[in-house]
PDB file of C-alpha atoms in Angstrom:
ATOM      1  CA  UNK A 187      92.156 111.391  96.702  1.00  0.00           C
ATOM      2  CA  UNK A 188      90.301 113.461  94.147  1.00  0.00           C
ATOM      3  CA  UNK A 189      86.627 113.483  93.620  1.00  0.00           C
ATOM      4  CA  UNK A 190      84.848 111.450  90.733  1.00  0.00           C
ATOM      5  CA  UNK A 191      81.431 112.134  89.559  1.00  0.00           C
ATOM      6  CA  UNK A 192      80.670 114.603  92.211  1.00  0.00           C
ATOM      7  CA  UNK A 193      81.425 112.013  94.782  1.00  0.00           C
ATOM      8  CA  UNK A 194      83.232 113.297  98.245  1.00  0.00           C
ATOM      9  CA  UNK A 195      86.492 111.857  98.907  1.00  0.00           C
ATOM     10  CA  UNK A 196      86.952 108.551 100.551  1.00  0.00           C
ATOM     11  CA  UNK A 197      90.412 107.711 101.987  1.00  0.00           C
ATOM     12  CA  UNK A 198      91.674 104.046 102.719  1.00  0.00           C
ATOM     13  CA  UNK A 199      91.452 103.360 106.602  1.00  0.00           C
ATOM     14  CA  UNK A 200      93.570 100.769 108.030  1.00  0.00           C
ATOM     15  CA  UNK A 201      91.983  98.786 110.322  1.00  0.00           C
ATOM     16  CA  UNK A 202      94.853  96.136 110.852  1.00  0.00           C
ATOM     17  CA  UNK A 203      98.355  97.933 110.710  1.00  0.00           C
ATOM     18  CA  UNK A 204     100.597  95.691 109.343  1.00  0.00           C
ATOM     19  CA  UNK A 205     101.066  92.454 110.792  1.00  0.00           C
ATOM     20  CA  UNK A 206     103.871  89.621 110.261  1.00  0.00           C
ATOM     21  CA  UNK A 207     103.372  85.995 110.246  1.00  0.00           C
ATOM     22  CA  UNK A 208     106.414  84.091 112.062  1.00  0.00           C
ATOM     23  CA  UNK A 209     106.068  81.153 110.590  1.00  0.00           C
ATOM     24  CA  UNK A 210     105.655  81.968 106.453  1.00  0.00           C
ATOM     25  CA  UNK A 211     107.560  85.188 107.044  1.00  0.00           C
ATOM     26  CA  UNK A 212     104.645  87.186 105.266  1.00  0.00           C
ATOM     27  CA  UNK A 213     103.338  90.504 106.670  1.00  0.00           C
ATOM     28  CA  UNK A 214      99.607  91.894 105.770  1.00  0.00           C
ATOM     29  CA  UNK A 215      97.595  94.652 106.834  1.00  0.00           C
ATOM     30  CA  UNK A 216      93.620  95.004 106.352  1.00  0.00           C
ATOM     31  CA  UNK A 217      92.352  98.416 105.379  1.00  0.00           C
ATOM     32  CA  UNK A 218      89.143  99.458 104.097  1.00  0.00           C
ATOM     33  CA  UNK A 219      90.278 101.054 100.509  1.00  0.00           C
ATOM     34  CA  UNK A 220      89.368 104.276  98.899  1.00  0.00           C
ATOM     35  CA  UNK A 221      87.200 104.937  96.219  1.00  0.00           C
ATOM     36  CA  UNK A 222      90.103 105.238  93.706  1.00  0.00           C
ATOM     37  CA  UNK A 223      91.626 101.808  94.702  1.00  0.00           C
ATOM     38  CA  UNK A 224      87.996 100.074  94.795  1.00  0.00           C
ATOM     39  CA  UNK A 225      88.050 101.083  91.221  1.00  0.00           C
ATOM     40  CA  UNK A 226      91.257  99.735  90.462  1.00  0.00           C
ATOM     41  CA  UNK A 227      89.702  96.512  92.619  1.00  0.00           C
ATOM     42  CA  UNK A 228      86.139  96.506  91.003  1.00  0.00           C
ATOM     43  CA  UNK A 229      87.998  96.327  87.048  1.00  0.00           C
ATOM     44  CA  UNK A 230      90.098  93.465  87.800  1.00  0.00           C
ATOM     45  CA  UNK A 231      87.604  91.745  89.710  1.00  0.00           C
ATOM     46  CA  UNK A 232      84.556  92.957  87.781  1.00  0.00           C
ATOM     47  CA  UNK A 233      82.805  89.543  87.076  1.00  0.00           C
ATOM     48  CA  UNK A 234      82.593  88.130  90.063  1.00  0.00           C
ATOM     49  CA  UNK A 235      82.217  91.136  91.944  1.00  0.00           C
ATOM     50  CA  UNK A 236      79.199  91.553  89.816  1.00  0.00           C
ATOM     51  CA  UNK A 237      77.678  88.459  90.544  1.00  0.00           C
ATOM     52  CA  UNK A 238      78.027  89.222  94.395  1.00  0.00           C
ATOM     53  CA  UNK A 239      76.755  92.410  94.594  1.00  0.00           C
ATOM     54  CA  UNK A 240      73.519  90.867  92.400  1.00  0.00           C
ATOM     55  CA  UNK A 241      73.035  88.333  94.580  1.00  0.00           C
ATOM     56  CA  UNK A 242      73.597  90.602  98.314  1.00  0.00           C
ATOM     57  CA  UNK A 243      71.220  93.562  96.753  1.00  0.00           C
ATOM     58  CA  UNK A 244      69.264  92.189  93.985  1.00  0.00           C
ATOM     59  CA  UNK A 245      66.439  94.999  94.224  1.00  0.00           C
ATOM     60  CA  UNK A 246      69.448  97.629  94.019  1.00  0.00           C
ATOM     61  CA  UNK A 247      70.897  98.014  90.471  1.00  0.00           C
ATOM     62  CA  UNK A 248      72.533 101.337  90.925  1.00  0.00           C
ATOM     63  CA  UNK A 249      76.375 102.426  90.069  1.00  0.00           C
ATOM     64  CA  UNK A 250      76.231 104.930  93.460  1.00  0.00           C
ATOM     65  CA  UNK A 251      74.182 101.390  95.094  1.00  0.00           C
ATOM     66  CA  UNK A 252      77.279  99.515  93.869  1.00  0.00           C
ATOM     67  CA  UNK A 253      79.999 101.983  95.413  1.00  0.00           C
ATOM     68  CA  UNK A 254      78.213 102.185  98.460  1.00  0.00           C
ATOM     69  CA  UNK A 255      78.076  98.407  98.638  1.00  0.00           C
ATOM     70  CA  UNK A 256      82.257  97.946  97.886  1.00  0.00           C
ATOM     71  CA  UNK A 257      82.551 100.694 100.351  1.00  0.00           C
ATOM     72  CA  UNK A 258      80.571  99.055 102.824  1.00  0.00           C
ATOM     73  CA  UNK A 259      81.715  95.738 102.181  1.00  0.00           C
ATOM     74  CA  UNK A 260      85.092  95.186 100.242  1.00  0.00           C
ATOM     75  CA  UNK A 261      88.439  95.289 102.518  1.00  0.00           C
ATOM     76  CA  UNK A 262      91.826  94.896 100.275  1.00  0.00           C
ATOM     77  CA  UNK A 263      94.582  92.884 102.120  1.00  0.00           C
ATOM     78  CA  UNK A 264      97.938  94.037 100.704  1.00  0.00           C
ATOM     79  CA  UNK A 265     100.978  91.085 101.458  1.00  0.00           C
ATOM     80  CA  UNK A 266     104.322  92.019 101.649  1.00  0.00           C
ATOM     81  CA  UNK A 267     107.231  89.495 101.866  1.00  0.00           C
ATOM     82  CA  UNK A 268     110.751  89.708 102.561  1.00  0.00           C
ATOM     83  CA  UNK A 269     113.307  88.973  99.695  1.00  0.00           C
ATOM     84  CA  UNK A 270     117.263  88.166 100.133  1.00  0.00           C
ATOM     85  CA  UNK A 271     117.809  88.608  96.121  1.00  0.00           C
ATOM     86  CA  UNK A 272     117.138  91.355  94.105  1.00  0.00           C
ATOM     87  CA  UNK A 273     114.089  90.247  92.371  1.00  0.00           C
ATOM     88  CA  UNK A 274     114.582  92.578  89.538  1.00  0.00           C
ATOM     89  CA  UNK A 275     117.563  90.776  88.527  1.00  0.00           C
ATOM     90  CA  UNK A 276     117.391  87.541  85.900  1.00  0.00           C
ATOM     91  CA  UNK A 277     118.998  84.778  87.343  1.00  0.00           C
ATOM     92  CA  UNK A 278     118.298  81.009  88.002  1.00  0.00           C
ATOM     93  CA  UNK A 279     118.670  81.763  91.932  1.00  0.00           C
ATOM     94  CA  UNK A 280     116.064  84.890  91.809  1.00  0.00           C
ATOM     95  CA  UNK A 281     113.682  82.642  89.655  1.00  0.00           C
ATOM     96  CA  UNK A 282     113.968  79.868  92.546  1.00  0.00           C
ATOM     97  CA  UNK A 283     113.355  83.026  94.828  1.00  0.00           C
ATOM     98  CA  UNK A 284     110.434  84.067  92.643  1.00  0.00           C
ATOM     99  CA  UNK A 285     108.945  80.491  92.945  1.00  0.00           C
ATOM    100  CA  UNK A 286     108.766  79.992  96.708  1.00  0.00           C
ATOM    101  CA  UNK A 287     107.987  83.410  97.295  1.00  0.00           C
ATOM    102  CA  UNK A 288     104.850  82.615  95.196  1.00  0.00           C
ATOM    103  CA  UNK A 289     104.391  79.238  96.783  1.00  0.00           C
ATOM    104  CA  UNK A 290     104.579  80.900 100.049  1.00  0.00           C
ATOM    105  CA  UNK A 291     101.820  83.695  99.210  1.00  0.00           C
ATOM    106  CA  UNK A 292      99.045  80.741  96.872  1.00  0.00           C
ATOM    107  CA  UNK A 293      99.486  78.703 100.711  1.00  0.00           C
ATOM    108  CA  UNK A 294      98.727  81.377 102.532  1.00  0.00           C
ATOM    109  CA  UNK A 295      96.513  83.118  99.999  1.00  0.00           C
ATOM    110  CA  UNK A 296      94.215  79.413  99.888  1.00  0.00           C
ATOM    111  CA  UNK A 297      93.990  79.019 103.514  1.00  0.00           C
ATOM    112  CA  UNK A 298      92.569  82.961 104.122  1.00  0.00           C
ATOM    113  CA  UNK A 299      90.197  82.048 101.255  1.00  0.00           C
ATOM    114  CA  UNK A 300      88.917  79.442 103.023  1.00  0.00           C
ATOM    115  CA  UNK A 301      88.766  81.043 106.369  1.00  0.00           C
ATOM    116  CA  UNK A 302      86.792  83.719 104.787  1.00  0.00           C
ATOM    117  CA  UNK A 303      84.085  81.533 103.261  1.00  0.00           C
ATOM    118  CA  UNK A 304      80.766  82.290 102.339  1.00  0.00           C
ATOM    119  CA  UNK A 305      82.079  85.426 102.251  1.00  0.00           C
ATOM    120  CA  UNK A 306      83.939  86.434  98.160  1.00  0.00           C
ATOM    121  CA  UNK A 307      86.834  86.411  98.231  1.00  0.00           C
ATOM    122  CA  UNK A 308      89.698  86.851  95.738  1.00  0.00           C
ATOM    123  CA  UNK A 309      93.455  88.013  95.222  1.00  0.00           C
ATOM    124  CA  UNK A 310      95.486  89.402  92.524  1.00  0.00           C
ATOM    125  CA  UNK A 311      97.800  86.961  91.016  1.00  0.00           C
ATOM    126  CA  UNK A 312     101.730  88.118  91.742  1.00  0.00           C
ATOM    127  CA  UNK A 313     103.095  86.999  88.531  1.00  0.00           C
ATOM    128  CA  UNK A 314      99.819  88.212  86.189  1.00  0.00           C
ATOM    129  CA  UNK A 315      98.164  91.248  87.905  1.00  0.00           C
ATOM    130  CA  UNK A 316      94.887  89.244  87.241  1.00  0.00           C
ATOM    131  CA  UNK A 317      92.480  87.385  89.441  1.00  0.00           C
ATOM    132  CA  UNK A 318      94.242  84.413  91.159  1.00  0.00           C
ATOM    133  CA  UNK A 319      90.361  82.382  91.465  1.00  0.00           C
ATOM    134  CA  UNK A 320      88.120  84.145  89.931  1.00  0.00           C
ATOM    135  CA  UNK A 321      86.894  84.522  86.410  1.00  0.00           C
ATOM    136  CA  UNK A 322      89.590  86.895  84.512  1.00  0.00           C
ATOM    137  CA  UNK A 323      89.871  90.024  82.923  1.00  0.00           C
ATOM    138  CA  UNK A 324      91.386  92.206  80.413  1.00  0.00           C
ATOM    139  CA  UNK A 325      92.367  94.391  83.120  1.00  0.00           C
ATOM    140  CA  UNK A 326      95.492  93.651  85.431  1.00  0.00           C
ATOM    141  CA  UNK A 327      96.292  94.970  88.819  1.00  0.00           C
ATOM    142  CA  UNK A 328      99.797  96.822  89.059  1.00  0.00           C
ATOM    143  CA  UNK A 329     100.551  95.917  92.520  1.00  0.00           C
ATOM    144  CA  UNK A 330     103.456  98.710  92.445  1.00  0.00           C
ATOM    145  CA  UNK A 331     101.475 101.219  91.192  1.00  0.00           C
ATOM    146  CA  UNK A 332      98.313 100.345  93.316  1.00  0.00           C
ATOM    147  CA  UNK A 333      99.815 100.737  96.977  1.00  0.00           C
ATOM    148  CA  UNK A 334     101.463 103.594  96.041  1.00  0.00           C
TER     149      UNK A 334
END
């Protein structure tokens, strides 16, 4: 990862290698991301990441404050999910695909959320690219792009 603003390099650590769930057939890994991803993170989730940091360090107003707060503080959970169509195809059967693989990730997306409370917590929405609870955007995450 490059250097912004002067800024040393900070490189996602996994902290949970990737991990897969039996029963919904989903696999996750928790890292601690990178500057350059908690960018990516901190436009789509601006808002209410706003709000959070405000209310955690309300004497601190800072945009280095900030970064050392995400750093500190945010993890990014990437999901992965096994398909048996080709999702890129358009086809009644990869739209009923489509559906329960989204099912399957806003059940298991809803229960971490609430496993996770009072801490924030969000995710980006599969279909949109936006936030799946919180307040919204004009900026989408590119899940393709973004893990790569």
């Amino acid at each position: 990862e490059q250097a912004g603003r002067g800024m040393a390099p900070q490189p996602s650590v996994t902290l949970v290698p990737p991990t897969r769930l039996e029963r919904s057939r989903l696999e996750f890994s928790i890292h601690r991301p990178s500057r350059l991803l908690r960018h990516d993170i901190e436009l789509v989730f601006r808002p209410d990441l706003e709000a959070e940091f405000v209310q955690q360090r309300p004497e601190v107003t800072t945009n280095d404050a900030k970064d050392e707060w995400l750093h500190e503080c945010l993890l990014a959970i990437p999901t992965w999910q096994p398909a048996s169509q080709d999702l890129s195809e358009i086809s009644e059967a990869v739209n009923e695909e489509r559906r329960a693989l989204l099912a399957n990730f806003s059940a298991w997306s809803d229960i971490l959320r609430r496993n996770l409370r009072p801490y924030w917590s969000d995710a980006s929405c599969p279909m949109e690219g936006c936030a799946k609870y919180g307040t919204a955007t004009s900026v989408i995450y590119n899940e393709l792009e973004g893990l790569t």
